[in-house]
Amino acid sequence: MNANLPLVTIGLPVYNGVPHLETAIKSLLAQDYPNIEFLISDNASQDATPELCSRLIAGHPHASYRRNAENIGPYRNYFGLIERAQGQYFMWASHDDKWDPHFVTALVERLQSEPDAVLATSAVIHLREDGTLRNEAPDRPAPGKGAINNIKILFDDHAASWMYGLYRRDWLRAHVHEWNAYPLWGFDVLWLTDVCLRFKVAGNQDAILYKRMRRSRYAPRTARAAVAFWIAMFWHLSRISLRHTRGFRQRTVMLALAWYYVYRHCIRRSNPLRTAWRVVRMVSLAAITSLPIAVVYGWRLLMRKSDPAVST
């Protein structure tokens, strides 16, 4: 390691990382930045993740592997890595991605040139699950030219992978638990929106992350869950927009950006008629599937009020 350069901690949370974990670890160990601490936190994997990690980091004194005795959930696994980190800068790494060898160096340079920035973001190239390139434009890094400009790029590119940029560790420790205010599916965009409105966020086009796109197990899978997600996104983004903007014009611009983002990425289809049909169909299915829950809740409430033991 080179003690003349700031220490960077890379934290890799993983659960059942086979088959893509080897590509990720080799990519991170190949970074050209000379002062890196590499931490792996295994959330009680049931596949060959422990053996694979131990084999790949053997001979790398700056790399360590730790396995949780039980699955503690994704948030706690992520939080634990930042608490263990010794570096001045910190980044998370997803177990199925890969990174250009210059990734860490480019983002360290950006943070050093922008002393007020709390996060440096990268360009993101999207891969299919088999590792081939997807037919879509890369996500751009944050331009760093004001909050609204950053928000526009975040929303236009759906750049949720900014989460995997490089942070100032002490700042991140003070703010990472804000994730708990948001739903698990969608928290990344919500938190990044909040961060961009409150703090300086920059980026470097020379840092490239190759993001493997897979359907998340946390994504809504029923009409009721999808509608609940739409409502949650509208609610949280509206609240963030109103809390962290000033003046009628800025608030109006921010609300318009936020609402259009939710419509475009969560609701819209190829034409207005298909969009309208989707909304009607999803809301109707959500209402039908919610009816038994509403009936049971109403019955329990009625019985509780009629019970002399609990009446006043």
GROMACS .gro file of C-alpha atoms in nm:
model
  312
    1MET     CA    1   0.000   0.000   0.000
    2ASN     CA    2   0.102   0.362  -0.054
    3ALA     CA    3   0.063   0.557   0.272
    4ASN     CA    4   0.097   0.887   0.083
    5LEU     CA    5  -0.247   0.839  -0.072
    6PRO     CA    6  -0.578   0.831   0.119
    7LEU     CA    7  -0.693   0.483   0.217
    8VAL     CA    8  -1.002   0.366   0.026
    9THR     CA    9  -1.223   0.093   0.172
   10ILE     CA   10  -1.422  -0.124  -0.067
   11GLY     CA   11  -1.709  -0.305   0.105
   12LEU     CA   12  -1.868  -0.599  -0.074
   13PRO     CA   13  -2.190  -0.733   0.083
   14VAL     CA   14  -2.290  -1.070  -0.058
   15TYR     CA   15  -2.552  -1.339  -0.020
   16ASN     CA   16  -2.531  -1.648  -0.244
   17GLY     CA   17  -2.302  -1.469  -0.488
   18VAL     CA   18  -2.223  -1.760  -0.721
   19PRO     CA   19  -2.193  -1.753  -1.025
   20HIS     CA   20  -2.088  -1.388  -1.075
   21LEU     CA   21  -1.891  -1.328  -0.756
   22GLU     CA   22  -1.556  -1.437  -0.898
   23THR     CA   23  -1.573  -1.177  -1.174
   24ALA     CA   24  -1.654  -0.905  -0.921
   25ILE     CA   25  -1.375  -0.991  -0.677
   26LYS     CA   26  -1.110  -1.024  -0.948
   27SER     CA   27  -1.218  -0.688  -1.092
   28LEU     CA   28  -1.186  -0.518  -0.753
   29LEU     CA   29  -0.849  -0.677  -0.675
   30ALA     CA   30  -0.725  -0.547  -1.013
   31GLN     CA   31  -0.783  -0.179  -0.927
   32ASP     CA   32  -0.478   0.036  -1.005
   33TYR     CA   33  -0.522   0.251  -0.693
   34PRO     CA   34  -0.241   0.145  -0.456
   35ASN     CA   35  -0.398   0.201  -0.112
   36ILE     CA   36  -0.713  -0.012  -0.078
   37GLU     CA   37  -0.875  -0.202   0.209
   38PHE     CA   38  -1.112  -0.471   0.074
   39LEU     CA   39  -1.383  -0.609   0.305
   40ILE     CA   40  -1.631  -0.885   0.220
   41SER     CA   41  -1.938  -0.940   0.437
   42ASP     CA   42  -2.116  -1.268   0.365
   43ASN     CA   43  -2.477  -1.265   0.486
   44ALA     CA   44  -2.483  -1.638   0.574
   45SER     CA   45  -2.468  -1.764   0.214
   46GLN     CA   46  -2.585  -2.120   0.147
   47ASP     CA   47  -2.386  -2.172  -0.174
   48ALA     CA   48  -2.012  -2.188  -0.243
   49THR     CA   49  -1.955  -1.820  -0.162
   50PRO     CA   50  -1.735  -1.883   0.149
   51GLU     CA   51  -1.493  -2.114  -0.029
   52LEU     CA   52  -1.479  -1.890  -0.337
   53CYS     CA   53  -1.405  -1.575  -0.134
   54SER     CA   54  -1.135  -1.744   0.074
   55ARG     CA   55  -0.963  -1.877  -0.237
   56LEU     CA   56  -0.974  -1.551  -0.433
   57ILE     CA   57  -0.842  -1.321  -0.158
   58ALA     CA   58  -0.567  -1.559  -0.045
   59GLY     CA   59  -0.235  -1.378  -0.069
   60HIS     CA   60  -0.395  -1.031  -0.052
   61PRO     CA   61  -0.315  -0.896   0.296
   62HIS     CA   62  -0.541  -0.592   0.249
   63ALA     CA   63  -0.846  -0.813   0.183
   64SER     CA   64  -1.060  -0.985   0.447
   65TYR     CA   65  -1.368  -1.207   0.452
   66ARG     CA   66  -1.628  -1.230   0.729
   67ARG     CA   67  -1.938  -1.447   0.735
   68ASN     CA   68  -2.240  -1.357   0.947
   69ALA     CA   69  -2.367  -1.637   1.170
   70GLU     CA   70  -2.718  -1.572   1.036
   71ASN     CA   71  -2.880  -1.364   0.765
   72ILE     CA   72  -2.919  -1.015   0.916
   73GLY     CA   73  -3.095  -0.858   0.617
   74PRO     CA   74  -2.950  -0.637   0.343
   75TYR     CA   75  -2.948  -0.304   0.531
   76ARG     CA   76  -2.760  -0.433   0.833
   77ASN     CA   77  -2.512  -0.613   0.610
   78TYR     CA   78  -2.442  -0.288   0.423
   79PHE     CA   79  -2.427  -0.083   0.745
   80GLY     CA   80  -2.183  -0.325   0.905
   81LEU     CA   81  -1.930  -0.270   0.629
   82ILE     CA   82  -1.922   0.106   0.671
   83GLU     CA   83  -1.878   0.062   1.047
   84ARG     CA   84  -1.575  -0.165   0.992
   85ALA     CA   85  -1.417   0.059   0.729
   86GLN     CA   86  -1.085   0.225   0.810
   87GLY     CA   87  -1.051   0.426   0.488
   88GLN     CA   88  -1.093   0.799   0.446
   89TYR     CA   89  -1.309   0.711   0.145
   90PHE     CA   90  -1.557   0.426   0.111
   91MET     CA   91  -1.750   0.252  -0.165
   92TRP     CA   92  -1.989  -0.043  -0.179
   93ALA     CA   93  -1.949  -0.306  -0.446
   94SER     CA   94  -2.225  -0.536  -0.573
   95HIS     CA   95  -2.126  -0.901  -0.598
   96ASP     CA   96  -2.232  -0.933  -0.964
   97ASP     CA   97  -2.075  -0.621  -1.118
   98LYS     CA   98  -1.731  -0.539  -1.253
   99TRP     CA   99  -1.520  -0.223  -1.261
  100ASP     CA  100  -1.271  -0.058  -1.493
  101PRO     CA  101  -0.924  -0.085  -1.331
  102HIS     CA  102  -0.906   0.296  -1.306
  103PHE     CA  103  -1.242   0.326  -1.126
  104VAL     CA  104  -1.118   0.398  -0.774
  105THR     CA  105  -0.833   0.623  -0.889
  106ALA     CA  106  -1.066   0.839  -1.099
  107LEU     CA  107  -1.315   0.889  -0.817
  108VAL     CA  108  -1.046   0.964  -0.557
  109GLU     CA  109  -0.913   1.232  -0.791
  110ARG     CA  110  -1.262   1.379  -0.821
  111LEU     CA  111  -1.318   1.396  -0.444
  112GLN     CA  112  -0.975   1.547  -0.391
  113SER     CA  113  -1.049   1.816  -0.649
  114GLU     CA  114  -1.395   1.884  -0.499
  115PRO     CA  115  -1.340   1.918  -0.122
  116ASP     CA  116  -1.709   2.003  -0.064
  117ALA     CA  117  -1.841   1.695  -0.246
  118VAL     CA  118  -1.959   1.405  -0.028
  119LEU     CA  119  -2.001   1.156  -0.314
  120ALA     CA  120  -1.824   1.104  -0.648
  121THR     CA  121  -2.021   0.905  -0.905
  122SER     CA  122  -1.921   0.712  -1.216
  123ALA     CA  123  -2.050   0.635  -1.561
  124VAL     CA  124  -2.247   0.309  -1.562
  125ILE     CA  125  -2.263   0.066  -1.854
  126HIS     CA  126  -2.545  -0.188  -1.832
  127LEU     CA  127  -2.495  -0.558  -1.889
  128ARG     CA  128  -2.740  -0.841  -1.935
  129GLU     CA  129  -2.726  -1.121  -1.681
  130ASP     CA  130  -2.502  -1.321  -1.913
  131GLY     CA  131  -2.251  -1.034  -1.924
  132THR     CA  132  -2.328  -0.904  -2.275
  133LEU     CA  133  -2.397  -0.536  -2.334
  134ARG     CA  134  -2.754  -0.413  -2.315
  135ASN     CA  135  -2.883  -0.194  -2.596
  136GLU     CA  136  -2.921   0.127  -2.396
  137ALA     CA  137  -2.724   0.440  -2.323
  138PRO     CA  138  -2.489   0.437  -2.022
  139ASP     CA  139  -2.583   0.627  -1.708
  140ARG     CA  140  -2.391   0.952  -1.690
  141PRO     CA  141  -2.202   1.059  -1.378
  142ALA     CA  142  -2.331   1.353  -1.177
  143PRO     CA  143  -2.229   1.678  -1.351
  144GLY     CA  144  -2.171   1.851  -1.017
  145LYS     CA  145  -2.317   2.180  -1.143
  146GLY     CA  146  -2.587   2.236  -0.884
  147ALA     CA  147  -2.855   2.026  -0.723
  148ILE     CA  148  -3.121   2.052  -0.994
  149ASN     CA  149  -2.873   1.964  -1.271
  150ASN     CA  150  -2.769   1.654  -1.075
  151ILE     CA  151  -3.132   1.559  -1.017
  152LYS     CA  152  -3.211   1.590  -1.389
  153ILE     CA  153  -2.935   1.341  -1.478
  154LEU     CA  154  -3.032   1.111  -1.189
  155PHE     CA  155  -3.394   1.100  -1.309
  156ASP     CA  156  -3.330   1.103  -1.685
  157ASP     CA  157  -3.086   0.812  -1.666
  158HIS     CA  158  -3.254   0.637  -1.372
  159ALA     CA  159  -2.901   0.642  -1.229
  160ALA     CA  160  -2.967   0.440  -0.913
  161SER     CA  161  -2.616   0.296  -0.948
  162TRP     CA  162  -2.473   0.625  -0.822
  163MET     CA  163  -2.516   0.442  -0.492
  164TYR     CA  164  -2.199   0.255  -0.585
  165GLY     CA  165  -1.984   0.567  -0.612
  166LEU     CA  166  -1.712   0.679  -0.371
  167TYR     CA  167  -1.811   0.851  -0.045
  168ARG     CA  168  -1.631   1.037   0.228
  169ARG     CA  169  -1.649   0.774   0.499
  170ASP     CA  170  -1.725   1.000   0.798
  171TRP     CA  171  -2.006   1.173   0.612
  172LEU     CA  172  -2.153   0.838   0.509
  173ARG     CA  173  -2.145   0.703   0.863
  174ALA     CA  174  -2.347   1.005   0.975
  175HIS     CA  175  -2.612   0.968   0.701
  176VAL     CA  176  -2.638   0.605   0.593
  177HIS     CA  177  -2.912   0.520   0.845
  178GLU     CA  178  -3.142   0.759   0.659
  179TRP     CA  179  -3.212   0.457   0.436
  180ASN     CA  180  -3.445   0.330   0.708
  181ALA     CA  181  -3.695   0.605   0.622
  182TYR     CA  182  -3.759   0.455   0.278
  183PRO     CA  183  -3.904   0.131   0.136
  184LEU     CA  184  -3.643  -0.130   0.046
  185TRP     CA  185  -3.740  -0.128  -0.323
  186GLY     CA  186  -3.671   0.226  -0.448
  187PHE     CA  187  -3.471   0.352  -0.150
  188ASP     CA  188  -3.162   0.415  -0.365
  189VAL     CA  189  -3.325   0.678  -0.590
  190LEU     CA  190  -3.512   0.832  -0.296
  191TRP     CA  191  -3.199   0.867  -0.084
  192LEU     CA  192  -2.987   0.990  -0.375
  193THR     CA  193  -3.250   1.256  -0.449
  194ASP     CA  194  -3.238   1.369  -0.087
  195VAL     CA  195  -2.856   1.373  -0.090
  196CYS     CA  196  -2.833   1.567  -0.417
  197LEU     CA  197  -3.065   1.837  -0.282
  198ARG     CA  198  -2.875   1.877   0.046
  199PHE     CA  199  -2.510   1.816  -0.044
  200LYS     CA  200  -2.263   1.851  -0.327
  201VAL     CA  201  -2.238   1.544  -0.551
  202ALA     CA  202  -1.983   1.524  -0.832
  203GLY     CA  203  -1.878   1.268  -1.093
  204ASN     CA  204  -1.599   1.153  -1.321
  205GLN     CA  205  -1.660   1.012  -1.669
  206ASP     CA  206  -1.327   0.825  -1.649
  207ALA     CA  207  -1.467   0.597  -1.377
  208ILE     CA  208  -1.671   0.317  -1.534
  209LEU     CA  209  -1.890   0.061  -1.358
  210TYR     CA  210  -2.030  -0.234  -1.554
  211LYS     CA  211  -2.366  -0.306  -1.390
  212ARG     CA  212  -2.527  -0.645  -1.436
  213MET     CA  213  -2.902  -0.592  -1.460
  214ARG     CA  214  -3.112  -0.861  -1.292
  215ARG     CA  215  -3.468  -0.861  -1.159
  216SER     CA  216  -3.455  -0.796  -0.788
  217ARG     CA  217  -3.636  -1.022  -0.544
  218TYR     CA  218  -3.757  -0.702  -0.374
  219ALA     CA  219  -3.939  -0.570  -0.684
  220PRO     CA  220  -4.322  -0.554  -0.669
  221ARG     CA  221  -4.471  -0.878  -0.800
  222THR     CA  222  -4.844  -0.816  -0.760
  223ALA     CA  223  -5.079  -0.538  -0.867
  224ARG     CA  224  -5.135  -0.439  -0.505
  225ALA     CA  225  -4.760  -0.416  -0.441
  226ALA     CA  226  -4.705  -0.217  -0.762
  227VAL     CA  227  -4.973   0.040  -0.676
  228ALA     CA  228  -4.839   0.069  -0.322
  229PHE     CA  229  -4.495   0.131  -0.471
  230TRP     CA  230  -4.627   0.405  -0.701
  231ILE     CA  231  -4.792   0.577  -0.405
  232ALA     CA  232  -4.480   0.546  -0.189
  233MET     CA  233  -4.257   0.693  -0.462
  234PHE     CA  234  -4.492   0.988  -0.523
  235TRP     CA  235  -4.518   1.050  -0.148
  236HIS     CA  236  -4.150   1.031  -0.062
  237LEU     CA  237  -4.027   1.228  -0.364
  238SER     CA  238  -4.289   1.498  -0.301
  239ARG     CA  239  -4.186   1.522   0.064
  240ILE     CA  240  -3.816   1.538  -0.024
  241SER     CA  241  -3.882   1.802  -0.290
  242LEU     CA  242  -4.078   2.028  -0.057
  243ARG     CA  243  -3.842   1.989   0.238
  244HIS     CA  244  -3.517   2.065   0.058
  245THR     CA  245  -3.609   2.336  -0.192
  246ARG     CA  246  -3.678   2.705  -0.145
  247GLY     CA  247  -3.916   2.935  -0.322
  248PHE     CA  248  -4.215   2.864  -0.542
  249ARG     CA  249  -4.020   2.827  -0.866
  250GLN     CA  250  -3.760   2.580  -0.737
  251ARG     CA  251  -4.023   2.371  -0.562
  252THR     CA  252  -4.242   2.363  -0.871
  253VAL     CA  253  -3.951   2.256  -1.092
  254MET     CA  254  -3.845   1.986  -0.847
  255LEU     CA  255  -4.197   1.847  -0.804
  256ALA     CA  256  -4.244   1.837  -1.180
  257LEU     CA  257  -3.916   1.647  -1.224
  258ALA     CA  258  -4.004   1.404  -0.944
  259TRP     CA  259  -4.358   1.330  -1.057
  260TYR     CA  260  -4.256   1.285  -1.419
  261TYR     CA  261  -3.980   1.048  -1.310
  262VAL     CA  262  -4.227   0.823  -1.127
  263TYR     CA  263  -4.470   0.835  -1.419
  264ARG     CA  264  -4.200   0.761  -1.680
  265HIS     CA  265  -4.017   0.482  -1.499
  266CYS     CA  266  -4.296   0.319  -1.299
  267ILE     CA  267  -4.622   0.373  -1.485
  268ARG     CA  268  -4.586   0.482  -1.848
  269ARG     CA  269  -4.618   0.239  -2.137
  270SER     CA  270  -4.552   0.283  -2.511
  271ASN     CA  271  -4.863   0.492  -2.578
  272PRO     CA  272  -5.126   0.681  -2.373
  273LEU     CA  273  -5.399   0.419  -2.422
  274ARG     CA  274  -5.178   0.137  -2.298
  275THR     CA  275  -5.071   0.354  -2.005
  276ALA     CA  276  -5.433   0.433  -1.914
  277TRP     CA  277  -5.532   0.066  -1.944
  278ARG     CA  278  -5.240  -0.036  -1.721
  279VAL     CA  279  -5.339   0.213  -1.452
  280VAL     CA  280  -5.705   0.102  -1.458
  281ARG     CA  281  -5.612  -0.267  -1.458
  282MET     CA  282  -5.351  -0.239  -1.180
  283VAL     CA  283  -5.566  -0.020  -0.956
  284SER     CA  284  -5.868  -0.249  -1.006
  285LEU     CA  285  -5.667  -0.562  -0.926
  286ALA     CA  286  -5.513  -0.388  -0.626
  287ALA     CA  287  -5.859  -0.293  -0.498
  288ILE     CA  288  -5.997  -0.645  -0.549
  289THR     CA  289  -5.705  -0.816  -0.376
  290SER     CA  290  -5.715  -0.562  -0.094
  291LEU     CA  291  -6.085  -0.619  -0.027
  292PRO     CA  292  -6.042  -0.928   0.195
  293ILE     CA  293  -5.784  -0.745   0.403
  294ALA     CA  294  -6.018  -0.447   0.443
  295VAL     CA  295  -6.309  -0.676   0.543
  296VAL     CA  296  -6.101  -0.861   0.802
  297TYR     CA  297  -5.967  -0.533   0.943
  298GLY     CA  298  -6.317  -0.384   0.962
  299TRP     CA  299  -6.453  -0.697   1.132
  300ARG     CA  300  -6.179  -0.699   1.393
  301LEU     CA  301  -6.232  -0.327   1.458
  302LEU     CA  302  -6.607  -0.382   1.496
  303MET     CA  303  -6.560  -0.678   1.732
  304ARG     CA  304  -6.308  -0.485   1.938
  305LYS     CA  305  -6.549  -0.194   1.985
  306SER     CA  306  -6.834  -0.428   2.079
  307ASP     CA  307  -6.626  -0.616   2.339
  308PRO     CA  308  -6.715  -0.481   2.690
  309ALA     CA  309  -6.365  -0.564   2.810
  310VAL     CA  310  -6.211  -0.306   2.578
  311SER     CA  311  -6.494  -0.051   2.553
  312THR     CA  312  -6.484   0.268   2.757
   0.00000   0.00000   0.00000
